[in-house]
PDB file of C-alpha atoms in Angstrom:
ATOM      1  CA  UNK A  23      27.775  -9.986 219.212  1.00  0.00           C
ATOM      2  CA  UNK A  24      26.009  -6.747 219.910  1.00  0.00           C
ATOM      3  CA  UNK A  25      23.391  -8.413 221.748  1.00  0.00           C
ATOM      4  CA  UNK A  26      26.423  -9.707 224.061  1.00  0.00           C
ATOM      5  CA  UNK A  27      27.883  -5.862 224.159  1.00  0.00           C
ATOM      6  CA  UNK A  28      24.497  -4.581 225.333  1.00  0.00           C
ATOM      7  CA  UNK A  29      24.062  -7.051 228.205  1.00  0.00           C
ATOM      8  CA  UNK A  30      27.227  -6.883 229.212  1.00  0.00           C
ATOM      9  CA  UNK A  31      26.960  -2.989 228.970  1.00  0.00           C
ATOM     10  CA  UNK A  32      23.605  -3.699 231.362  1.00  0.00           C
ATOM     11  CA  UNK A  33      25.707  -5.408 233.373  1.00  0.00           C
ATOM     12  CA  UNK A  34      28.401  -2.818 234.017  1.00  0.00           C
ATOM     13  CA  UNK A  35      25.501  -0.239 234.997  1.00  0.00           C
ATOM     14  CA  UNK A  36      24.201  -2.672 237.075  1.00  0.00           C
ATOM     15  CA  UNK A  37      27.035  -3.274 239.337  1.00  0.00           C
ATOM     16  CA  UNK A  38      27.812   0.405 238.970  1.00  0.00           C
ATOM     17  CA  UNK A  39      24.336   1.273 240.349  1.00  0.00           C
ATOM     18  CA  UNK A  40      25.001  -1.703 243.198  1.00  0.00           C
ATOM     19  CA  UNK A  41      28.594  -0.091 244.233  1.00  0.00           C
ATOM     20  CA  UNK A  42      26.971   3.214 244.189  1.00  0.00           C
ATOM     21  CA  UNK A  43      24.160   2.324 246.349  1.00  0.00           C
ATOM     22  CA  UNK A  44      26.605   1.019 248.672  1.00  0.00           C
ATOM     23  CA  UNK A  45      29.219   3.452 248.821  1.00  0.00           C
ATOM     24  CA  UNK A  46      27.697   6.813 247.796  1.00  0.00           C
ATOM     25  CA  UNK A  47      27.143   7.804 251.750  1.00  0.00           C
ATOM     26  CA  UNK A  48      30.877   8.081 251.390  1.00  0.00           C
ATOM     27  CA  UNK A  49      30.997  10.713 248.049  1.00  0.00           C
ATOM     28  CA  UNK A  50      28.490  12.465 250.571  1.00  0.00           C
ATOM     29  CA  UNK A  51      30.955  13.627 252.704  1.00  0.00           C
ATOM     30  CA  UNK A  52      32.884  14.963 249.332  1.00  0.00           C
ATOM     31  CA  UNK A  53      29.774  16.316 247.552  1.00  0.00           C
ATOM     32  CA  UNK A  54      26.899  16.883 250.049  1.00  0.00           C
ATOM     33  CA  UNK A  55      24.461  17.308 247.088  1.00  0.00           C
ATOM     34  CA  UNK A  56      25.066  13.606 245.676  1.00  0.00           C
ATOM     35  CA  UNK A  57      22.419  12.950 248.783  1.00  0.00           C
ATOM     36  CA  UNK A  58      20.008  13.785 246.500  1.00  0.00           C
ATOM     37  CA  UNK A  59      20.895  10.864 244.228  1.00  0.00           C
ATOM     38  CA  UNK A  60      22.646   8.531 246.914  1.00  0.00           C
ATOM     39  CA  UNK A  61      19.185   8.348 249.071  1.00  0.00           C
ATOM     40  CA  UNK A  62      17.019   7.117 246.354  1.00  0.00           C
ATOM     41  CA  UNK A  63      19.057   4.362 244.888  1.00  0.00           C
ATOM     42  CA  UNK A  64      19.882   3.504 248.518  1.00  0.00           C
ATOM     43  CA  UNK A  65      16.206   3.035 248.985  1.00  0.00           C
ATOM     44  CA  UNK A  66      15.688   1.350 245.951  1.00  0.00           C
ATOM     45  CA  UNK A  67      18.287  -1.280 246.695  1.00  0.00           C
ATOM     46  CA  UNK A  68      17.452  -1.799 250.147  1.00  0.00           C
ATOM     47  CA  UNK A  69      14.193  -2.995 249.200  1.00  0.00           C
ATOM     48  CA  UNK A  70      14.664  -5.296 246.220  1.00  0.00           C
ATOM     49  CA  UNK A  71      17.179  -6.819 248.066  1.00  0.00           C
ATOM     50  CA  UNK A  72      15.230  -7.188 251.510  1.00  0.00           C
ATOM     51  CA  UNK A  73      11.667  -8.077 249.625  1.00  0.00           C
ATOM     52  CA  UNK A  74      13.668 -10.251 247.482  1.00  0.00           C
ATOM     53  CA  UNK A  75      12.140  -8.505 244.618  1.00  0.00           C
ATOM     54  CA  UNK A  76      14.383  -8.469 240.927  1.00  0.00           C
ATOM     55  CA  UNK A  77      15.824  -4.985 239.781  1.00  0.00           C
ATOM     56  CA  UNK A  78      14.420  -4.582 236.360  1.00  0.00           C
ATOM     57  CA  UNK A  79      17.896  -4.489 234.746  1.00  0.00           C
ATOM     58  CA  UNK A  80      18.287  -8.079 235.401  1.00  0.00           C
ATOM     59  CA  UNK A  81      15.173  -9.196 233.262  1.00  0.00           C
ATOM     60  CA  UNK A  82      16.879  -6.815 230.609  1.00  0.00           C
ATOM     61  CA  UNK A  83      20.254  -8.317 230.848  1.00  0.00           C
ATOM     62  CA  UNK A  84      18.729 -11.737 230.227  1.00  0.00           C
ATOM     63  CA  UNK A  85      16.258 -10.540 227.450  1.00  0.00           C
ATOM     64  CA  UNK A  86      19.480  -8.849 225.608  1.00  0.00           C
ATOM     65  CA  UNK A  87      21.564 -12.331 226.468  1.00  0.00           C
ATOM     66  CA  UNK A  88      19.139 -14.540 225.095  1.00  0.00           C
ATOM     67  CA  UNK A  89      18.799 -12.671 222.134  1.00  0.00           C
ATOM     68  CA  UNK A  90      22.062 -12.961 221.476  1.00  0.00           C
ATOM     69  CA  UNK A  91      22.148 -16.806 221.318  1.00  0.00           C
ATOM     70  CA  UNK A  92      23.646 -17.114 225.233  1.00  0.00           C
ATOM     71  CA  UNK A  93      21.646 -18.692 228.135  1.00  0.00           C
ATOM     72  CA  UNK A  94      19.145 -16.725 230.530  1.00  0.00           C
ATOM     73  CA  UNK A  95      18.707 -17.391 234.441  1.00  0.00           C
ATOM     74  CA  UNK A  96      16.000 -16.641 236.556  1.00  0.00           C
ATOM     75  CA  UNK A  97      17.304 -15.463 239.974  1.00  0.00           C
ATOM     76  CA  UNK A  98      18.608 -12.241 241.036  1.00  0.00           C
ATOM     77  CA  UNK A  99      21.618  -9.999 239.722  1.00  0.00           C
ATOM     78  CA  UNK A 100      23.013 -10.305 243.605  1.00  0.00           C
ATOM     79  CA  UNK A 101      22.326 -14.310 243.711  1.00  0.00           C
ATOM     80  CA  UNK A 102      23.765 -14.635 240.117  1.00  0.00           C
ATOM     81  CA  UNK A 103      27.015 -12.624 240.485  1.00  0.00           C
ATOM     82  CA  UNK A 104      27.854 -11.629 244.046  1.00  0.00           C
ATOM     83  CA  UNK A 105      26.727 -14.138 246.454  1.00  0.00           C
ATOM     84  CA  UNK A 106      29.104 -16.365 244.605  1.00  0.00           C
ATOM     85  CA  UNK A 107      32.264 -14.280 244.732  1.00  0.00           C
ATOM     86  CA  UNK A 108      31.093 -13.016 248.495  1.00  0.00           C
ATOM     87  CA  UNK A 109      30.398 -16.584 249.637  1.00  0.00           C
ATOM     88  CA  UNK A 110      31.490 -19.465 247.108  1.00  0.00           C
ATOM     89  CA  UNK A 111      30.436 -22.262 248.512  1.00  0.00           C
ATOM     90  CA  UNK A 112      26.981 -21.721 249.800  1.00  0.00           C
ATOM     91  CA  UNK A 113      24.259 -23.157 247.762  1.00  0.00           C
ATOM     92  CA  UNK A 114      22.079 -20.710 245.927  1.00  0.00           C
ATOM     93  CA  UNK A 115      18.226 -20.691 246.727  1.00  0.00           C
ATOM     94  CA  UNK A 116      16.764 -20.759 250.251  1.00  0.00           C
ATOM     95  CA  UNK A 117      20.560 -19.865 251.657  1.00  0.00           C
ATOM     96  CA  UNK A 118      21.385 -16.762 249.050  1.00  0.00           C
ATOM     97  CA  UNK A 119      18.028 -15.805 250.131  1.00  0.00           C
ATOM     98  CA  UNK A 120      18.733 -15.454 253.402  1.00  0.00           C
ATOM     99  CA  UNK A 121      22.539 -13.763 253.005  1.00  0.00           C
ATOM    100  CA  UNK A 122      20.564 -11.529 250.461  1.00  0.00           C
ATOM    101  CA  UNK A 123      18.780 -10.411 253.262  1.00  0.00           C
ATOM    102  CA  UNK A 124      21.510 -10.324 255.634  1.00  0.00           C
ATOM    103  CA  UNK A 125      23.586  -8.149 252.764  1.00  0.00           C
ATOM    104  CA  UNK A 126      20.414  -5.574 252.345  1.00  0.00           C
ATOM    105  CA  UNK A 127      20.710  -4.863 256.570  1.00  0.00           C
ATOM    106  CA  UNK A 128      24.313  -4.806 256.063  1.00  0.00           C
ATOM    107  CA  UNK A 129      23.544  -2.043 253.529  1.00  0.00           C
ATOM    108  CA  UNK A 130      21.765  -0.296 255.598  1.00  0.00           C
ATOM    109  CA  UNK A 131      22.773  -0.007 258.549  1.00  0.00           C
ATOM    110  CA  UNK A 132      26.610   0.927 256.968  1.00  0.00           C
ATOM    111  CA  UNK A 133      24.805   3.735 255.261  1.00  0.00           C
ATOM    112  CA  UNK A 134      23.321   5.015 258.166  1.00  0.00           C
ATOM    113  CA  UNK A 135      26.124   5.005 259.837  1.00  0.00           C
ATOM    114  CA  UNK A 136      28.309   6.934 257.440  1.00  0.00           C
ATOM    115  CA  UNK A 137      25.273   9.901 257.283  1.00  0.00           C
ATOM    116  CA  UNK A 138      25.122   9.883 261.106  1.00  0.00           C
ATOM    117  CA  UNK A 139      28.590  10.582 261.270  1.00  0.00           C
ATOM    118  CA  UNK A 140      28.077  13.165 258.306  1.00  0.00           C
ATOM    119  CA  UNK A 141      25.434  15.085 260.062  1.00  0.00           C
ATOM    120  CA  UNK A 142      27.011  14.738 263.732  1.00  0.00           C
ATOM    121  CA  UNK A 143      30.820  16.548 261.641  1.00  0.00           C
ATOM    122  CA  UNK A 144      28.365  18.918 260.291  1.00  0.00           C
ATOM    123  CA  UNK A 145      26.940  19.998 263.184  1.00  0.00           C
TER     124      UNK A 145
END
């Protein structure tokens, strides 16, 4: 059961560190200094989700599920959890891959637009 706890604890960061990257250009405007947080994790998620690379809680949350008696996968946190409640019925593989990619410009280019609007109020 603790095992379980613990993954689903990874988990929880996970999609906190996901929303975050996402969103934080917004808790900019609030709390200018959050930048300094917001721009690395923004840079971090843009690229394993463009390069198609695996965030190294995933391998962690399937480690601490598998020792807990529960089944592993072996594709991404995004193709695992989101694409299915963003797009149900698309087939995973080849087709997440490419709405992974599509999500990581969508990520993007929203973020830049939220700081260019920051810096253009600030100026």
């Amino acid at each position: 059961m603790l095992w379980r706890w613990l993954a689903d604890a990874v988990l929880v960061v996970h999609l906190g560190f996901v929303l975050f990257a996402l969103l934080g250009a917004l808790a900019v405007w609030r709390w200018p200094s959050v930048a300094w947080l917001h721009l690395p994790a923004l840079v971090w998620g843009a690229y394993v989700v463009l390069a198609g690379d695996i965030c190294p809680l995933t391998p962690l949350e399937v480690h601490l599920r598998v020792a807990g008696g529960e089944a592993g996968y072996d594709i991404s946190f995004i193709e695992r959890y989101l694409l299915p409640l963003i797009y149900p019925d698309v087939v995973q593989g080849d087709a997440g891959r490419g709405l992974q990619q599509t999500l990581g410009m969508v990520l993007l280019g929203f973020n830049a637009a939220i700081y260019a609007l920051w810096i253009r109020r600030r100026r």
